PDB file of C-alpha atoms and ligand atoms in Angstrom:
ATOM      1  CA  UNK A  24      78.590  17.080 -60.237  1.00 52.00           C
ATOM      2  CA  UNK A  25      76.388  18.162 -63.097  1.00 78.00           C
ATOM      3  CA  UNK A  26      73.889  15.504 -62.075  1.00 86.00           C
ATOM      4  CA  UNK A  27      73.788  16.423 -58.408  1.00 89.00           C
ATOM      5  CA  UNK A  28      73.352  20.501 -59.497  1.00 87.00           C
ATOM      6  CA  UNK A  29      70.190  19.381 -61.391  1.00 89.00           C
ATOM      7  CA  UNK A  30      69.100  17.217 -58.605  1.00 93.00           C
ATOM      8  CA  UNK A  31      69.200  20.032 -56.177  1.00 94.00           C
ATOM      9  CA  UNK A  32      67.665  22.226 -58.426  1.00 96.00           C
ATOM     10  CA  UNK A  33      64.713  20.067 -59.066  1.00 96.00           C
ATOM     11  CA  UNK A  34      64.285  19.447 -54.930  1.00 97.00           C
ATOM     12  CA  UNK A  35      64.221  23.371 -54.577  1.00 97.00           C
ATOM     13  CA  UNK A  36      61.774  23.973 -57.139  1.00 97.00           C
ATOM     14  CA  UNK A  37      59.682  20.923 -56.040  1.00 97.00           C
ATOM     15  CA  UNK A  38      59.704  22.679 -52.654  1.00 97.00           C
ATOM     16  CA  UNK A  39      58.218  26.025 -53.818  1.00 97.00           C
ATOM     17  CA  UNK A  40      55.839  23.828 -56.132  1.00 97.00           C
ATOM     18  CA  UNK A  41      54.451  22.005 -53.200  1.00 96.00           C
ATOM     19  CA  UNK A  42      54.436  24.707 -50.297  1.00 96.00           C
ATOM     20  CA  UNK A  43      53.957  27.802 -52.508  1.00 96.00           C
ATOM     21  CA  UNK A  44      51.956  26.681 -55.555  1.00 96.00           C
ATOM     22  CA  UNK A  45      54.965  27.797 -58.134  1.00 97.00           C
ATOM     23  CA  UNK A  46      53.932  26.634 -61.813  1.00 97.00           C
ATOM     24  CA  UNK A  47      55.594  26.577 -65.277  1.00 97.00           C
ATOM     25  CA  UNK A  48      56.327  28.686 -66.804  1.00 98.00           C
ATOM     26  CA  UNK A  49      58.451  30.024 -63.727  1.00 98.00           C
ATOM     27  CA  UNK A  50      58.518  33.970 -63.627  1.00 98.00           C
ATOM     28  CA  UNK A  51      61.758  35.179 -63.190  1.00 98.00           C
ATOM     29  CA  UNK A  52      61.990  38.881 -61.985  1.00 98.00           C
ATOM     30  CA  UNK A  53      65.505  40.098 -63.232  1.00 98.00           C
ATOM     31  CA  UNK A  54      67.056  43.270 -62.265  1.00 97.00           C
ATOM     32  CA  UNK A  55      69.858  45.231 -63.368  1.00 96.00           C
ATOM     33  CA  UNK A  56      72.682  43.586 -61.436  1.00 97.00           C
ATOM     34  CA  UNK A  57      71.786  40.092 -62.668  1.00 98.00           C
ATOM     35  CA  UNK A  58      71.934  41.301 -66.215  1.00 97.00           C
ATOM     36  CA  UNK A  59      75.168  43.243 -65.618  1.00 96.00           C
ATOM     37  CA  UNK A  60      76.919  40.027 -64.152  1.00 97.00           C
ATOM     38  CA  UNK A  61      75.517  37.690 -66.911  1.00 97.00           C
ATOM     39  CA  UNK A  62      76.701  39.974 -69.696  1.00 96.00           C
ATOM     40  CA  UNK A  63      80.399  40.268 -67.840  1.00 96.00           C
ATOM     41  CA  UNK A  64      80.378  36.638 -67.742  1.00 96.00           C
ATOM     42  CA  UNK A  65      79.225  35.970 -71.271  1.00 96.00           C
ATOM     43  CA  UNK A  66      76.177  34.227 -70.029  1.00 95.00           C
ATOM     44  CA  UNK A  67      73.082  34.226 -72.136  1.00 97.00           C
ATOM     45  CA  UNK A  68      70.137  34.347 -69.229  1.00 97.00           C
ATOM     46  CA  UNK A  69      67.414  33.667 -71.961  1.00 97.00           C
ATOM     47  CA  UNK A  70      69.438  30.189 -72.735  1.00 97.00           C
ATOM     48  CA  UNK A  71      71.318  29.508 -69.595  1.00 96.00           C
ATOM     49  CA  UNK A  72      68.415  29.710 -67.067  1.00 97.00           C
ATOM     50  CA  UNK A  73      65.984  27.415 -68.639  1.00 97.00           C
ATOM     51  CA  UNK A  74      68.245  24.885 -69.197  1.00 96.00           C
ATOM     52  CA  UNK A  75      69.626  24.978 -65.520  1.00 96.00           C
ATOM     53  CA  UNK A  76      66.018  24.900 -64.211  1.00 97.00           C
ATOM     54  CA  UNK A  77      65.066  22.357 -66.760  1.00 95.00           C
ATOM     55  CA  UNK A  78      61.992  24.142 -67.150  1.00 97.00           C
ATOM     56  CA  UNK A  79      60.047  26.875 -68.970  1.00 97.00           C
ATOM     57  CA  UNK A  80      60.637  30.303 -67.492  1.00 98.00           C
ATOM     58  CA  UNK A  81      59.371  33.911 -68.500  1.00 98.00           C
ATOM     59  CA  UNK A  82      61.763  36.496 -67.853  1.00 98.00           C
ATOM     60  CA  UNK A  83      60.239  39.627 -66.410  1.00 98.00           C
ATOM     61  CA  UNK A  84      61.695  43.131 -65.113  1.00 98.00           C
ATOM     62  CA  UNK A  85      60.334  46.390 -63.820  1.00 98.00           C
ATOM     63  CA  UNK A  86      60.261  49.727 -65.031  1.00 97.00           C
ATOM     64  CA  UNK A  87      62.041  51.179 -62.264  1.00 97.00           C
ATOM     65  CA  UNK A  88      64.775  48.602 -62.685  1.00 97.00           C
ATOM     66  CA  UNK A  89      65.233  49.798 -66.059  1.00 97.00           C
ATOM     67  CA  UNK A  90      65.174  53.526 -65.229  1.00 97.00           C
ATOM     68  CA  UNK A  91      67.829  52.868 -62.559  1.00 96.00           C
ATOM     69  CA  UNK A  92      70.064  51.415 -65.219  1.00 95.00           C
ATOM     70  CA  UNK A  93      69.644  54.416 -67.409  1.00 96.00           C
ATOM     71  CA  UNK A  94      70.456  56.716 -64.628  1.00 95.00           C
ATOM     72  CA  UNK A  95      73.714  54.805 -63.956  1.00 93.00           C
ATOM     73  CA  UNK A  96      75.301  55.825 -67.374  1.00 91.00           C
ATOM     74  CA  UNK A  97      76.440  54.489 -70.646  1.00 93.00           C
ATOM     75  CA  UNK A  98      78.885  51.801 -69.261  1.00 92.00           C
ATOM     76  CA  UNK A  99      75.636  49.675 -68.413  1.00 95.00           C
ATOM     77  CA  UNK A 100      74.070  49.986 -71.824  1.00 95.00           C
ATOM     78  CA  UNK A 101      74.702  46.424 -72.748  1.00 95.00           C
ATOM     79  CA  UNK A 102      72.908  45.274 -69.560  1.00 96.00           C
ATOM     80  CA  UNK A 103      70.301  47.535 -70.383  1.00 96.00           C
ATOM     81  CA  UNK A 104      69.362  46.581 -73.789  1.00 96.00           C
ATOM     82  CA  UNK A 105      69.317  42.817 -72.463  1.00 96.00           C
ATOM     83  CA  UNK A 106      66.934  44.018 -69.590  1.00 97.00           C
ATOM     84  CA  UNK A 107      64.620  45.936 -72.070  1.00 97.00           C
ATOM     85  CA  UNK A 108      64.151  42.758 -73.765  1.00 97.00           C
ATOM     86  CA  UNK A 109      62.128  41.164 -70.907  1.00 98.00           C
ATOM     87  CA  UNK A 110      58.377  41.564 -70.240  1.00 98.00           C
ATOM     88  CA  UNK A 111      57.787  44.524 -68.024  1.00 97.00           C
ATOM     89  CA  UNK A 112      55.283  44.087 -64.794  1.00 97.00           C
ATOM     90  CA  UNK A 113      53.576  46.982 -63.800  1.00 96.00           C
ATOM     91  CA  UNK A 114      54.949  48.103 -60.488  1.00 97.00           C
ATOM     92  CA  UNK A 115      52.932  50.743 -59.445  1.00 96.00           C
ATOM     93  CA  UNK A 116      55.566  53.282 -59.558  1.00 97.00           C
ATOM     94  CA  UNK A 117      55.066  54.830 -63.083  1.00 91.00           C
ATOM     95  CA  UNK A 118      55.748  58.500 -63.238  1.00 91.00           C
ATOM     96  CA  UNK A 119      57.674  58.263 -59.679  1.00 95.00           C
ATOM     97  CA  UNK A 120      60.229  55.489 -60.112  1.00 96.00           C
ATOM     98  CA  UNK A 121      61.980  54.140 -57.303  1.00 97.00           C
ATOM     99  CA  UNK A 122      65.434  52.144 -56.556  1.00 97.00           C
ATOM    100  CA  UNK A 123      65.528  48.862 -58.563  1.00 97.00           C
ATOM    101  CA  UNK A 124      65.777  46.876 -55.338  1.00 97.00           C
ATOM    102  CA  UNK A 125      63.061  48.450 -53.348  1.00 97.00           C
ATOM    103  CA  UNK A 126      60.641  48.144 -56.571  1.00 98.00           C
ATOM    104  CA  UNK A 127      61.236  44.296 -56.728  1.00 97.00           C
ATOM    105  CA  UNK A 128      60.731  43.976 -53.209  1.00 97.00           C
ATOM    106  CA  UNK A 129      57.603  45.810 -53.532  1.00 97.00           C
ATOM    107  CA  UNK A 130      56.553  43.189 -56.375  1.00 97.00           C
ATOM    108  CA  UNK A 131      56.534  40.550 -53.829  1.00 97.00           C
ATOM    109  CA  UNK A 132      54.127  42.065 -51.795  1.00 94.00           C
ATOM    110  CA  UNK A 133      53.089  40.096 -48.505  1.00 91.00           C
ATOM    111  CA  UNK A 134      52.752  36.808 -49.554  1.00 92.00           C
ATOM    112  CA  UNK A 135      54.746  36.675 -53.292  1.00 97.00           C
ATOM    113  CA  UNK A 136      51.427  35.781 -54.739  1.00 95.00           C
ATOM    114  CA  UNK A 137      52.576  36.003 -58.387  1.00 97.00           C
ATOM    115  CA  UNK A 138      55.040  33.205 -57.589  1.00 98.00           C
ATOM    116  CA  UNK A 139      58.323  35.271 -58.926  1.00 98.00           C
ATOM    117  CA  UNK A 140      61.720  34.043 -58.574  1.00 98.00           C
ATOM    118  CA  UNK A 141      64.170  36.781 -57.906  1.00 98.00           C
ATOM    119  CA  UNK A 142      67.141  36.901 -60.238  1.00 98.00           C
ATOM    120  CA  UNK A 143      69.811  39.597 -58.237  1.00 98.00           C
ATOM    121  CA  UNK A 144      73.202  39.812 -57.444  1.00 98.00           C
ATOM    122  CA  UNK A 145      72.424  42.675 -55.198  1.00 98.00           C
ATOM    123  CA  UNK A 146      73.657  41.451 -51.587  1.00 97.00           C
ATOM    124  CA  UNK A 147      71.593  43.792 -49.617  1.00 98.00           C
ATOM    125  CA  UNK A 148      68.218  42.613 -51.563  1.00 98.00           C
ATOM    126  CA  UNK A 149      69.230  38.912 -51.391  1.00 98.00           C
ATOM    127  CA  UNK A 150      69.126  39.365 -47.294  1.00 98.00           C
ATOM    128  CA  UNK A 151      65.600  41.183 -47.557  1.00 97.00           C
ATOM    129  CA  UNK A 152      64.459  38.278 -49.858  1.00 97.00           C
ATOM    130  CA  UNK A 153      65.572  35.461 -47.597  1.00 97.00           C
ATOM    131  CA  UNK A 154      63.586  36.859 -44.732  1.00 96.00           C
ATOM    132  CA  UNK A 155      60.273  36.824 -47.322  1.00 96.00           C
ATOM    133  CA  UNK A 156      58.821  33.340 -46.987  1.00 97.00           C
ATOM    134  CA  UNK A 157      58.010  31.784 -50.300  1.00 97.00           C
ATOM    135  CA  UNK A 158      60.631  33.576 -52.455  1.00 98.00           C
ATOM    136  CA  UNK A 159      62.981  31.531 -54.487  1.00 98.00           C
ATOM    137  CA  UNK A 160      66.202  33.201 -54.802  1.00 98.00           C
ATOM    138  CA  UNK A 161      68.503  32.962 -58.216  1.00 98.00           C
ATOM    139  CA  UNK A 162      72.080  34.446 -58.612  1.00 98.00           C
ATOM    140  CA  UNK A 163      75.082  33.920 -60.553  1.00 98.00           C
ATOM    141  CA  UNK A 164      78.389  32.326 -58.966  1.00 96.00           C
ATOM    142  CA  UNK A 165      80.707  33.598 -61.575  1.00 90.00           C
ATOM    143  CA  UNK A 166      79.487  31.738 -64.843  1.00 92.00           C
ATOM    144  CA  UNK A 167      77.130  29.600 -62.770  1.00 95.00           C
ATOM    145  CA  UNK A 168      73.464  29.954 -61.828  1.00 96.00           C
ATOM    146  CA  UNK A 169      72.555  28.984 -58.572  1.00 97.00           C
ATOM    147  CA  UNK A 170      69.071  28.458 -57.086  1.00 98.00           C
ATOM    148  CA  UNK A 171      69.611  28.993 -53.604  1.00 98.00           C
ATOM    149  CA  UNK A 172      68.139  26.293 -51.313  1.00 97.00           C
ATOM    150  CA  UNK A 173      64.725  27.817 -49.685  1.00 98.00           C
ATOM    151  CA  UNK A 174      65.617  30.085 -47.048  1.00 97.00           C
ATOM    152  CA  UNK A 175      64.678  29.332 -43.113  1.00 97.00           C
ATOM    153  CA  UNK A 176      61.526  31.946 -43.386  1.00 96.00           C
ATOM    154  CA  UNK A 177      60.359  29.654 -46.399  1.00 97.00           C
ATOM    155  CA  UNK A 178      60.633  26.444 -44.864  1.00 97.00           C
ATOM    156  CA  UNK A 179      59.236  27.482 -41.432  1.00 96.00           C
ATOM    157  CA  UNK A 180      56.300  29.234 -43.056  1.00 95.00           C
ATOM    158  CA  UNK A 181      55.781  26.150 -44.994  1.00 94.00           C
ATOM    159  CA  UNK A 182      55.908  23.765 -42.071  1.00 93.00           C
ATOM    160  CA  UNK A 183      53.465  26.120 -40.032  1.00 91.00           C
ATOM    161  CA  UNK A 184      50.946  26.197 -43.080  1.00 84.00           C
ATOM    162  CA  UNK A 185      51.081  22.227 -43.322  1.00 83.00           C
ATOM    163  CA  UNK A 186      50.191  21.764 -39.591  1.00 85.00           C
ATOM    164  CA  UNK A 187      47.456  24.460 -39.748  1.00 83.00           C
ATOM    165  CA  UNK A 188      46.171  22.913 -42.817  1.00 78.00           C
ATOM    166  CA  UNK A 189      46.235  19.405 -40.891  1.00 81.00           C
ATOM    167  CA  UNK A 190      44.609  20.998 -37.808  1.00 81.00           C
ATOM    168  CA  UNK A 191      41.832  22.517 -39.848  1.00 78.00           C
ATOM    169  CA  UNK A 192      41.107  19.329 -41.908  1.00 77.00           C
ATOM    170  CA  UNK A 193      40.928  17.528 -38.515  1.00 79.00           C
ATOM    171  CA  UNK A 194      38.395  19.895 -37.306  1.00 82.00           C
ATOM    172  CA  UNK A 195      36.451  19.781 -40.535  1.00 80.00           C
ATOM    173  CA  UNK A 196      36.058  16.107 -40.314  1.00 78.00           C
ATOM    174  CA  UNK A 197      35.004  16.092 -36.914  1.00 82.00           C
ATOM    175  CA  UNK A 198      32.242  18.683 -37.856  1.00 82.00           C
ATOM    176  CA  UNK A 199      31.207  16.507 -40.632  1.00 81.00           C
ATOM    177  CA  UNK A 200      31.011  13.331 -38.543  1.00 80.00           C
ATOM    178  CA  UNK A 201      28.961  15.443 -35.946  1.00 82.00           C
ATOM    179  CA  UNK A 202      26.649  16.556 -38.606  1.00 79.00           C
ATOM    180  CA  UNK A 203      26.036  12.911 -39.850  1.00 77.00           C
ATOM    181  CA  UNK A 204      25.652  11.747 -36.322  1.00 73.00           C
ATOM    182  CA  UNK A 205      28.731   9.524 -37.037  1.00 68.00           C
ATOM    183  CA  UNK A 206      30.637  10.907 -34.073  1.00 57.00           C
ATOM    184  CA  UNK A 207      28.226   9.289 -31.453  1.00 52.00           C
ATOM    185  CA  UNK A 208      27.424   5.987 -33.210  1.00 50.00           C
ATOM    186  CA  UNK A 209      31.382   5.550 -33.614  1.00 51.00           C
ATOM    187  CA  UNK A 210      31.692   6.106 -29.794  1.00 50.00           C
ATOM    188  CA  UNK A 211      29.045   3.498 -29.034  1.00 50.00           C
ATOM    189  CA  UNK A 212      30.950   0.984 -31.467  1.00 49.00           C
ATOM    190  CA  UNK A 213      34.031   1.557 -29.487  1.00 54.00           C
ATOM    191  CA  UNK A 214      32.170   0.822 -26.112  1.00 52.00           C
ATOM    192  CA  UNK A 215      30.816  -2.174 -27.148  1.00 51.00           C
ATOM    193  CA  UNK A 216      34.089  -3.344 -28.462  1.00 54.00           C
ATOM    194  CA  UNK A 217      35.598  -2.524 -25.376  1.00 56.00           C
ATOM    195  CA  UNK A 218      33.162  -4.038 -23.040  1.00 59.00           C
ATOM    196  CA  UNK A 219      32.570  -7.178 -25.068  1.00 63.00           C
ATOM    197  CA  UNK A 220      34.096 -10.594 -24.444  1.00 66.00           C
ATOM    198  CA  UNK A 221      37.636 -11.535 -25.821  1.00 65.00           C
ATOM    199  CA  UNK A 222      37.408 -13.744 -28.966  1.00 62.00           C
ATOM    200  CA  UNK A 223      38.476 -16.951 -26.936  1.00 65.00           C
ATOM    201  CA  UNK A 224      35.469 -16.529 -24.378  1.00 61.00           C
ATOM    202  CA  UNK A 225      33.354 -16.032 -27.682  1.00 60.00           C
ATOM    203  CA  UNK A 226      34.327 -19.446 -28.953  1.00 60.00           C
ATOM    204  CA  UNK A 227      33.527 -20.941 -25.714  1.00 55.00           C
ATOM    205  CA  UNK A 228      30.048 -19.372 -25.348  1.00 54.00           C
ATOM    206  CA  UNK A 229      29.283 -20.359 -29.042  1.00 50.00           C
ATOM    207  CA  UNK A 230      29.593 -23.981 -28.195  1.00 49.00           C
ATOM    208  CA  UNK A 231      27.849 -23.805 -24.812  1.00 48.00           C
ATOM    209  CA  UNK A 232      24.946 -21.666 -26.162  1.00 47.00           C
ATOM    210  CA  UNK A 233      24.448 -23.017 -29.664  1.00 46.00           C
ATOM    211  CA  UNK A 234      21.403 -24.940 -29.644  1.00 47.00           C
ATOM    212  CA  UNK A 235      22.242 -26.715 -33.116  1.00 47.00           C
ATOM    213  CA  UNK A 236      25.283 -28.126 -31.553  1.00 49.00           C
ATOM    214  CA  UNK A 237      23.502 -29.713 -28.553  1.00 48.00           C
ATOM    215  CA  UNK A 238      20.529 -30.826 -30.648  1.00 47.00           C
ATOM    216  CA  UNK A 239      22.319 -32.890 -32.957  1.00 48.00           C
ATOM    217  CA  UNK A 240      24.421 -35.161 -30.656  1.00 50.00           C
ATOM    218  CA  UNK A 241      20.972 -35.980 -29.110  1.00 48.00           C
ATOM    219  CA  UNK A 242      19.137 -36.976 -32.315  1.00 48.00           C
ATOM    220  CA  UNK A 243      22.206 -39.280 -33.112  1.00 49.00           C
ATOM    221  CA  UNK A 244      22.266 -40.893 -29.912  1.00 48.00           C
ATOM    222  CA  UNK A 245      19.409 -43.166 -30.279  1.00 50.00           C
ATOM    223  CA  UNK A 246      20.823 -44.324 -33.692  1.00 51.00           C
ATOM    224  CA  UNK A 247      24.098 -45.254 -31.965  1.00 49.00           C
ATOM    225  CA  UNK A 248      22.216 -46.783 -29.350  1.00 49.00           C
ATOM    226  CA  UNK A 249      20.152 -48.873 -31.858  1.00 48.00           C
ATOM    227  CA  UNK A 250      23.513 -49.948 -33.825  1.00 49.00           C
ATOM    228  CA  UNK A 251      25.053 -50.842 -30.327  1.00 50.00           C
ATOM    229  CA  UNK A 252      21.608 -53.140 -29.782  1.00 52.00           C
ATOM    230  CA  UNK A 253      22.056 -54.700 -32.888  1.00 52.00           C
ATOM    231  CA  UNK A 254      25.606 -55.393 -32.102  1.00 57.00           C
ATOM    232  CA  UNK A 255      24.536 -56.909 -28.752  1.00 58.00           C
ATOM    233  CA  UNK A 256      21.806 -58.793 -30.461  1.00 66.00           C
ATOM    234  CA  UNK A 257      21.837 -62.677 -30.106  1.00 67.00           C
ATOM    235  CA  UNK A 258      24.888 -64.300 -32.276  1.00 70.00           C
ATOM    236  CA  UNK A 259      23.767 -66.183 -35.261  1.00 75.00           C
ATOM    237  CA  UNK A 260      24.579 -69.658 -33.848  1.00 75.00           C
ATOM    238  CA  UNK A 261      22.458 -68.680 -30.618  1.00 66.00           C
ATOM    239  CA  UNK A 262      19.480 -67.402 -32.774  1.00 72.00           C
ATOM    240  CA  UNK A 263      19.794 -70.322 -34.903  1.00 73.00           C
ATOM    241  CA  UNK A 264      19.427 -72.759 -32.067  1.00 65.00           C
ATOM    242  CA  UNK A 265      16.682 -70.584 -30.720  1.00 65.00           C
ATOM    243  CA  UNK A 266      14.849 -70.697 -34.110  1.00 69.00           C
ATOM    244  CA  UNK A 267      15.327 -74.471 -34.169  1.00 63.00           C
ATOM    245  CA  UNK A 268      13.547 -74.334 -30.619  1.00 52.00           C
TER     246      UNK A 268
HETATM  247 ZN1   ZN B 325      58.480  50.034 -59.698  1.00 97.32          ZN
END
């Protein structure tokens, strides 16, 4: 089971690496709900998550997420202490804090260009993240971390990007050919190939038209005739008889 789990993680991370440019150390954007669940299940995020992802990670949060936890009272102090240990990325809400989930969504922008992996237990936020292409989602299933498989939005966008890329590559190649005058000459070659005789008829034609082949037998013919003449020449005893005379 464990090997299977790691294979899945590797596959999912590979998807985001190849299609969305994710690189190590992976930036895990953690919210208060994830911290609280980890603490309640005695999960050490800093130890567990890199081991589960088998990769270097950087744990990140925002000021809004911290302020939200502070506002929820002393019960969450433990989780708050953990959250405060992480690197705080500027969210642009300084002085005017918003809810943790809204802040994290705003951190993703349009294309998640900072390549955040979102770690949250907030169901509403999870749904919104699934609708955004190129955002990996990490959550805890009781004590087990789970990197969710790429969402449909992520898969579809990746496919569209790939086909667009392939289309533009094809166009660029055609342009390059035109610029170098290769497109025309290639067509000519193709036409020549189409009009040309098949290899079998080529062989025949070569045999017929090749001057060397014709010349050679002609040159040899006299030799053959001469040898034949030699053979036909008067037999020894006849010659002897003739010589005697
Ligand atoms: Zn914020």
